[in-house]
Structures are given as structure tokens and as C-alpha cells.
Amino acid sequence: VGGCGVPAGGQPQAIPSSEVPYGLADPSPAQTAPSTEVPVEAPSQIFLLSAEEVLVGVPREVEGTSVRERLAALLAQLEAGPPAAAREEQLSTLLNPEVRLSLSDLAQRTATIDIGLPTGAPSGAASRRAVAQLVLTATSLQGVDAVELTIGGEPVEAPLPTGELTSAPLTAADY
């Protein structure tokens, strides 16, 4: 049985640099100019509920120079409810029209969102989807990886899709 192999005999021999391919014998790698391309940021989205009760991302333009300003603007758009074009596509929200969302802190890529709850907050599966709306909307913004929720400034345990409650920061992967 024969095969390809490296001969085992003989002394090592130097290969002339003119025969080394692809510039592998160069003493240092060639310098390249820094890229002038601006990274493309994925559009921010508000998440709304479809007629099939699936959360759907709707791209939204947000104003602001800092992540904090942009997130506050995005939350205001979610708070305002579905825009006309989204309503025509039968997209809705589980957030009560009187719900007020405010960004109380943004540290280490984790946003703390305070929820001003009127009476009649969703419960059960609807509350899980409402929390998912908030988390997915906030984390769609580059610079926000997780969300903590408070009501009246007090931390709350939030429902996961399984119904289990957690006080840990919530991420898009949770939903």
C-alpha cells in the first residue's frame, strides 16, 4: 500500500526565498490601510403582535446622538403603538395605551426600563409577550444587550416564555 508522504531521509535543505510562494518568507506582513468603510448598523425595530400572535419586528428610524437618546426615542415609538402602516398589516400591541415606558438607566449595555402601569396590565401568556415586546425592541438597538424591568423604580421579576419568573437581566435570546 503506497501513499503520499514526506521522505524521511536526508538533511534539511534551505529553500531559496525566490521559490517560497505567496510572500511567506517576507520578514513582516504587508501593511494595509485602515478600512474607511462605515459599519452598517441594523435598523432599530419595534416589535408588534401579528394576527397569528407572533412578534414581528417593524424597522423604525430613531433620532439621537447617544444610545441613551436613541433608546428613549425607540421606547416612545413602542409606547405610541403601531404606526398606521403596521395597523393596515393587522399588527397590534399588548401594551395598554396608558402604559408609560421610561429609560431609568443604561449601564454596561443593560437598559433599565421603568414601566408606568395603569390598571388592567396583561397577565399570563399576554404578559410574557408584552415583556418580549419590550426586550426585543430595546435590544434591537445596537449598544443594548439586556433589559431589566422596574415598576415605580422597584425591580420586578419578569416572565420568561415558559412562565417562569426571573430577576436576571433579559436578553433577546430569552424570547
PDB file of N, CA and C in Angstrom, residues 1-64:
ATOM      1  N   VAL A   1       0.860  -1.162   0.000  1.00  0.00           N
ATOM      2  CA  VAL A   1       0.000   0.000   0.000  1.00  0.00           C
ATOM      3  C   VAL A   1       0.900   1.217   0.000  1.00  0.00           C
ATOM      4  N   GLY A   2       0.768   1.998  -0.992  1.00  0.00           N
ATOM      5  CA  GLY A   2       1.591   3.193  -1.108  1.00  0.00           C
ATOM      6  C   GLY A   2       0.740   4.420  -0.898  1.00  0.00           C
ATOM      7  N   GLY A   3       1.345   5.445  -0.492  1.00  0.00           N
ATOM      8  CA  GLY A   3       0.617   6.695  -0.310  1.00  0.00           C
ATOM      9  C   GLY A   3       1.562   7.861  -0.410  1.00  0.00           C
ATOM     10  N   CYS A   4       0.991   9.002  -0.356  1.00  0.00           N
ATOM     11  CA  CYS A   4       1.794  10.214  -0.392  1.00  0.00           C
ATOM     12  C   CYS A   4       2.443  10.409   0.949  1.00  0.00           C
ATOM     13  N   GLY A   5       3.631  10.886   0.947  1.00  0.00           N
ATOM     14  CA  GLY A   5       4.289  11.125   2.210  1.00  0.00           C
ATOM     15  C   GLY A   5       5.510  11.976   2.022  1.00  0.00           C
ATOM     16  N   VAL A   6       6.070  12.379   3.106  1.00  0.00           N
ATOM     17  CA  VAL A   6       7.278  13.185   3.108  1.00  0.00           C
ATOM     18  C   VAL A   6       8.436  12.226   3.295  1.00  0.00           C
ATOM     19  N   PRO A   7       9.440  12.342   2.461  1.00  0.00           N
ATOM     20  CA  PRO A   7      10.572  11.433   2.639  1.00  0.00           C
ATOM     21  C   PRO A   7      11.201  11.641   4.016  1.00  0.00           C
ATOM     22  N   ALA A   8      11.580  10.558   4.648  1.00  0.00           N
ATOM     23  CA  ALA A   8      12.120  10.623   5.995  1.00  0.00           C
ATOM     24  C   ALA A   8      13.626  10.772   6.011  1.00  0.00           C
ATOM     25  N   GLY A   9      14.280  10.572   4.902  1.00  0.00           N
ATOM     26  CA  GLY A   9      15.737  10.592   4.913  1.00  0.00           C
ATOM     27  C   GLY A   9      16.313  11.905   4.469  1.00  0.00           C
ATOM     28  N   GLY A  10      17.572  12.089   4.760  1.00  0.00           N
ATOM     29  CA  GLY A  10      18.297  13.247   4.290  1.00  0.00           C
ATOM     30  C   GLY A  10      18.279  14.404   5.266  1.00  0.00           C
ATOM     31  N   GLN A  11      19.189  15.327   5.039  1.00  0.00           N
ATOM     32  CA  GLN A  11      19.324  16.514   5.868  1.00  0.00           C
ATOM     33  C   GLN A  11      18.366  17.602   5.380  1.00  0.00           C
ATOM     34  N   PRO A  12      17.897  18.473   6.291  1.00  0.00           N
ATOM     35  CA  PRO A  12      17.060  19.584   5.852  1.00  0.00           C
ATOM     36  C   PRO A  12      17.835  20.488   4.900  1.00  0.00           C
ATOM     37  N   GLN A  13      17.107  21.028   3.927  1.00  0.00           N
ATOM     38  CA  GLN A  13      17.720  21.918   2.962  1.00  0.00           C
ATOM     39  C   GLN A  13      16.960  23.240   2.942  1.00  0.00           C
ATOM     40  N   ALA A  14      17.691  24.313   2.824  1.00  0.00           N
ATOM     41  CA  ALA A  14      17.078  25.644   2.749  1.00  0.00           C
ATOM     42  C   ALA A  14      16.450  25.833   1.376  1.00  0.00           C
ATOM     43  N   ILE A  15      15.316  26.441   1.355  1.00  0.00           N
ATOM     44  CA  ILE A  15      14.634  26.741   0.091  1.00  0.00           C
ATOM     45  C   ILE A  15      14.965  28.175  -0.255  1.00  0.00           C
ATOM     46  N   PRO A  16      15.382  28.439  -1.462  1.00  0.00           N
ATOM     47  CA  PRO A  16      15.671  29.822  -1.841  1.00  0.00           C
ATOM     48  C   PRO A  16      14.409  30.679  -1.717  1.00  0.00           C
ATOM     49  N   SER A  17      14.569  31.903  -1.212  1.00  0.00           N
ATOM     50  CA  SER A  17      13.410  32.771  -0.980  1.00  0.00           C
ATOM     51  C   SER A  17      12.643  33.052  -2.262  1.00  0.00           C
ATOM     52  N   SER A  18      13.286  32.985  -3.411  1.00  0.00           N
ATOM     53  CA  SER A  18      12.595  33.203  -4.679  1.00  0.00           C
ATOM     54  C   SER A  18      11.608  32.085  -4.996  1.00  0.00           C
ATOM     55  N   GLU A  19      11.745  30.930  -4.319  1.00  0.00           N
ATOM     56  CA  GLU A  19      10.853  29.799  -4.569  1.00  0.00           C
ATOM     57  C   GLU A  19       9.755  29.660  -3.503  1.00  0.00           C
ATOM     58  N   VAL A  20       9.766  30.518  -2.476  1.00  0.00           N
ATOM     59  CA  VAL A  20       8.750  30.459  -1.425  1.00  0.00           C
ATOM     60  C   VAL A  20       7.509  31.200  -1.938  1.00  0.00           C
ATOM     61  N   PRO A  21       6.358  30.513  -1.984  1.00  0.00           N
ATOM     62  CA  PRO A  21       5.161  31.141  -2.565  1.00  0.00           C
ATOM     63  C   PRO A  21       4.495  32.161  -1.632  1.00  0.00           C
ATOM     64  N   TYR A  22       3.693  33.042  -2.241  1.00  0.00           N
ATOM     65  CA  TYR A  22       2.785  33.967  -1.550  1.00  0.00           C
ATOM     66  C   TYR A  22       3.447  34.905  -0.565  1.00  0.00           C
ATOM     67  N   GLY A  23       4.754  35.146  -0.681  1.00  0.00           N
ATOM     68  CA  GLY A  23       5.420  36.071   0.222  1.00  0.00           C
ATOM     69  C   GLY A  23       5.544  35.552   1.640  1.00  0.00           C
ATOM     70  N   LEU A  24       5.521  34.214   1.804  1.00  0.00           N
ATOM     71  CA  LEU A  24       5.598  33.640   3.153  1.00  0.00           C
ATOM     72  C   LEU A  24       6.950  33.880   3.816  1.00  0.00           C
ATOM     73  N   ALA A  25       7.970  34.158   3.021  1.00  0.00           N
ATOM     74  CA  ALA A  25       9.292  34.391   3.588  1.00  0.00           C
ATOM     75  C   ALA A  25       9.534  35.860   3.915  1.00  0.00           C
ATOM     76  N   ASP A  26       8.569  36.733   3.655  1.00  0.00           N
ATOM     77  CA  ASP A  26       8.729  38.147   3.969  1.00  0.00           C
ATOM     78  C   ASP A  26       8.924  38.316   5.470  1.00  0.00           C
ATOM     79  N   PRO A  27       9.789  39.230   5.888  1.00  0.00           N
ATOM     80  CA  PRO A  27      10.059  39.392   7.318  1.00  0.00           C
ATOM     81  C   PRO A  27       8.862  39.905   8.119  1.00  0.00           C
ATOM     82  N   SER A  28       7.990  40.691   7.535  1.00  0.00           N
ATOM     83  CA  SER A  28       6.812  41.168   8.255  1.00  0.00           C
ATOM     84  C   SER A  28       5.662  41.279   7.272  1.00  0.00           C
ATOM     85  N   PRO A  29       4.443  41.154   7.757  1.00  0.00           N
ATOM     86  CA  PRO A  29       3.304  41.247   6.845  1.00  0.00           C
ATOM     87  C   PRO A  29       3.189  42.643   6.254  1.00  0.00           C
ATOM     88  N   ALA A  30       2.672  42.681   5.058  1.00  0.00           N
ATOM     89  CA  ALA A  30       2.474  43.965   4.393  1.00  0.00           C
ATOM     90  C   ALA A  30       1.463  44.795   5.165  1.00  0.00           C
ATOM     91  N   GLN A  31       1.744  46.086   5.279  1.00  0.00           N
ATOM     92  CA  GLN A  31       0.827  46.982   5.967  1.00  0.00           C
ATOM     93  C   GLN A  31      -0.364  47.281   5.055  1.00  0.00           C
ATOM     94  N   THR A  32      -1.537  47.247   5.617  1.00  0.00           N
ATOM     95  CA  THR A  32      -2.724  47.601   4.853  1.00  0.00           C
ATOM     96  C   THR A  32      -3.316  48.867   5.442  1.00  0.00           C
ATOM     97  N   ALA A  33      -3.911  49.649   4.610  1.00  0.00           N
ATOM     98  CA  ALA A  33      -4.541  50.886   5.068  1.00  0.00           C
ATOM     99  C   ALA A  33      -5.773  50.541   5.887  1.00  0.00           C
ATOM    100  N   PRO A  34      -6.062  51.309   6.935  1.00  0.00           N
ATOM    101  CA  PRO A  34      -7.270  51.036   7.712  1.00  0.00           C
ATOM    102  C   PRO A  34      -8.504  51.203   6.828  1.00  0.00           C
ATOM    103  N   SER A  35      -9.496  50.389   7.121  1.00  0.00           N
ATOM    104  CA  SER A  35     -10.731  50.433   6.349  1.00  0.00           C
ATOM    105  C   SER A  35     -11.453  51.755   6.572  1.00  0.00           C
ATOM    106  N   THR A  36     -11.944  52.316   5.480  1.00  0.00           N
ATOM    107  CA  THR A  36     -12.706  53.557   5.588  1.00  0.00           C
ATOM    108  C   THR A  36     -14.200  53.290   5.540  1.00  0.00           C
ATOM    109  N   GLU A  37     -14.563  52.011   5.470  1.00  0.00           N
ATOM    110  CA  GLU A  37     -15.980  51.671   5.419  1.00  0.00           C
ATOM    111  C   GLU A  37     -16.623  51.910   6.781  1.00  0.00           C
ATOM    112  N   VAL A  38     -17.783  52.485   6.759  1.00  0.00           N
ATOM    113  CA  VAL A  38     -18.547  52.694   7.974  1.00  0.00           C
ATOM    114  C   VAL A  38     -19.386  51.445   8.200  1.00  0.00           C
ATOM    115  N   PRO A  39     -19.314  50.828   9.398  1.00  0.00           N
ATOM    116  CA  PRO A  39     -20.105  49.634   9.615  1.00  0.00           C
ATOM    117  C   PRO A  39     -21.597  49.941   9.458  1.00  0.00           C
ATOM    118  N   VAL A  40     -22.291  49.017   8.846  1.00  0.00           N
ATOM    119  CA  VAL A  40     -23.725  49.188   8.631  1.00  0.00           C
ATOM    120  C   VAL A  40     -24.453  48.720   9.884  1.00  0.00           C
ATOM    121  N   GLU A  41     -25.212  49.614  10.459  1.00  0.00           N
ATOM    122  CA  GLU A  41     -25.967  49.282  11.662  1.00  0.00           C
ATOM    123  C   GLU A  41     -27.334  48.761  11.243  1.00  0.00           C
ATOM    124  N   ALA A  42     -27.718  47.634  11.823  1.00  0.00           N
ATOM    125  CA  ALA A  42     -29.043  47.097  11.534  1.00  0.00           C
ATOM    126  C   ALA A  42     -30.075  48.112  12.024  1.00  0.00           C
ATOM    127  N   PRO A  43     -31.172  48.248  11.299  1.00  0.00           N
ATOM    128  CA  PRO A  43     -32.170  49.226  11.734  1.00  0.00           C
ATOM    129  C   PRO A  43     -32.794  48.821  13.071  1.00  0.00           C
ATOM    130  N   SER A  44     -33.098  49.823  13.862  1.00  0.00           N
ATOM    131  CA  SER A  44     -33.819  49.569  15.110  1.00  0.00           C
ATOM    132  C   SER A  44     -35.235  49.131  14.757  1.00  0.00           C
ATOM    133  N   GLN A  45     -35.840  48.399  15.662  1.00  0.00           N
ATOM    134  CA  GLN A  45     -37.189  47.896  15.403  1.00  0.00           C
ATOM    135  C   GLN A  45     -38.051  48.030  16.639  1.00  0.00           C
ATOM    136  N   ILE A  46     -39.348  48.212  16.403  1.00  0.00           N
ATOM    137  CA  ILE A  46     -40.302  47.999  17.479  1.00  0.00           C
ATOM    138  C   ILE A  46     -40.964  46.669  17.158  1.00  0.00           C
ATOM    139  N   PHE A  47     -41.244  45.899  18.179  1.00  0.00           N
ATOM    140  CA  PHE A  47     -41.855  44.593  17.967  1.00  0.00           C
ATOM    141  C   PHE A  47     -43.339  44.668  18.285  1.00  0.00           C
ATOM    142  N   LEU A  48     -44.134  44.193  17.331  1.00  0.00           N
ATOM    143  CA  LEU A  48     -45.588  44.217  17.429  1.00  0.00           C
ATOM    144  C   LEU A  48     -46.126  42.807  17.238  1.00  0.00           C
ATOM    145  N   LEU A  49     -47.374  42.620  17.608  1.00  0.00           N
ATOM    146  CA  LEU A  49     -48.009  41.309  17.556  1.00  0.00           C
ATOM    147  C   LEU A  49     -48.818  41.178  16.269  1.00  0.00           C
ATOM    148  N   SER A  50     -48.567  40.081  15.532  1.00  0.00           N
ATOM    149  CA  SER A  50     -49.320  39.827  14.299  1.00  0.00           C
ATOM    150  C   SER A  50     -50.661  39.198  14.638  1.00  0.00           C
ATOM    151  N   ALA A  51     -51.513  39.055  13.624  1.00  0.00           N
ATOM    152  CA  ALA A  51     -52.815  38.416  13.807  1.00  0.00           C
ATOM    153  C   ALA A  51     -52.641  36.965  14.265  1.00  0.00           C
ATOM    154  N   GLU A  52     -51.503  36.358  13.917  1.00  0.00           N
ATOM    155  CA  GLU A  52     -51.210  34.973  14.328  1.00  0.00           C
ATOM    156  C   GLU A  52     -50.554  34.911  15.709  1.00  0.00           C
ATOM    157  N   GLU A  53     -50.499  36.054  16.400  1.00  0.00           N
ATOM    158  CA  GLU A  53     -49.918  36.189  17.736  1.00  0.00           C
ATOM    159  C   GLU A  53     -48.428  35.868  17.762  1.00  0.00           C
ATOM    160  N   VAL A  54     -47.735  36.322  16.728  1.00  0.00           N
ATOM    161  CA  VAL A  54     -46.288  36.190  16.626  1.00  0.00           C
ATOM    162  C   VAL A  54     -45.708  37.598  16.659  1.00  0.00           C
ATOM    163  N   LEU A  55     -44.619  37.781  17.395  1.00  0.00           N
ATOM    164  CA  LEU A  55     -43.977  39.094  17.440  1.00  0.00           C
ATOM    165  C   LEU A  55     -43.208  39.337  16.147  1.00  0.00           C
ATOM    166  N   VAL A  56     -43.429  40.518  15.579  1.00  0.00           N
ATOM    167  CA  VAL A  56     -42.838  40.898  14.299  1.00  0.00           C
ATOM    168  C   VAL A  56     -42.093  42.213  14.487  1.00  0.00           C
ATOM    169  N   GLY A  57     -40.853  42.262  13.991  1.00  0.00           N
ATOM    170  CA  GLY A  57     -40.072  43.493  14.059  1.00  0.00           C
ATOM    171  C   GLY A  57     -40.444  44.442  12.938  1.00  0.00           C
ATOM    172  N   VAL A  58     -40.706  45.699  13.291  1.00  0.00           N
ATOM    173  CA  VAL A  58     -41.024  46.750  12.317  1.00  0.00           C
ATOM    174  C   VAL A  58     -39.896  47.771  12.387  1.00  0.00           C
ATOM    175  N   PRO A  59     -39.089  47.908  11.306  1.00  0.00           N
ATOM    176  CA  PRO A  59     -37.973  48.861  11.340  1.00  0.00           C
ATOM    177  C   PRO A  59     -38.452  50.280  11.631  1.00  0.00           C
ATOM    178  N   ARG A  60     -37.701  50.976  12.477  1.00  0.00           N
ATOM    179  CA  ARG A  60     -38.040  52.348  12.862  1.00  0.00           C
ATOM    180  C   ARG A  60     -36.769  53.186  12.875  1.00  0.00           C
ATOM    181  N   GLU A  61     -36.874  54.371  12.353  1.00  0.00           N
ATOM    182  CA  GLU A  61     -35.787  55.344  12.424  1.00  0.00           C
ATOM    183  C   GLU A  61     -35.885  56.044  13.771  1.00  0.00           C
ATOM    184  N   VAL A  62     -34.742  56.211  14.430  1.00  0.00           N
ATOM    185  CA  VAL A  62     -34.742  56.923  15.703  1.00  0.00           C
ATOM    186  C   VAL A  62     -33.693  58.026  15.666  1.00  0.00           C
ATOM    187  N   GLU A  63     -34.020  59.137  16.293  1.00  0.00           N
ATOM    188  CA  GLU A  63     -33.134  60.294  16.375  1.00  0.00           C
ATOM    189  C   GLU A  63     -32.325  60.201  17.658  1.00  0.00           C
ATOM    190  N   GLY A  64     -31.187  60.847  17.646  1.00  0.00           N
ATOM    191  CA  GLY A  64     -30.374  60.936  18.853  1.00  0.00           C
ATOM    192  C   GLY A  64     -28.927  60.640  18.548  1.00  0.00           C
TER     193      GLY A  64
END
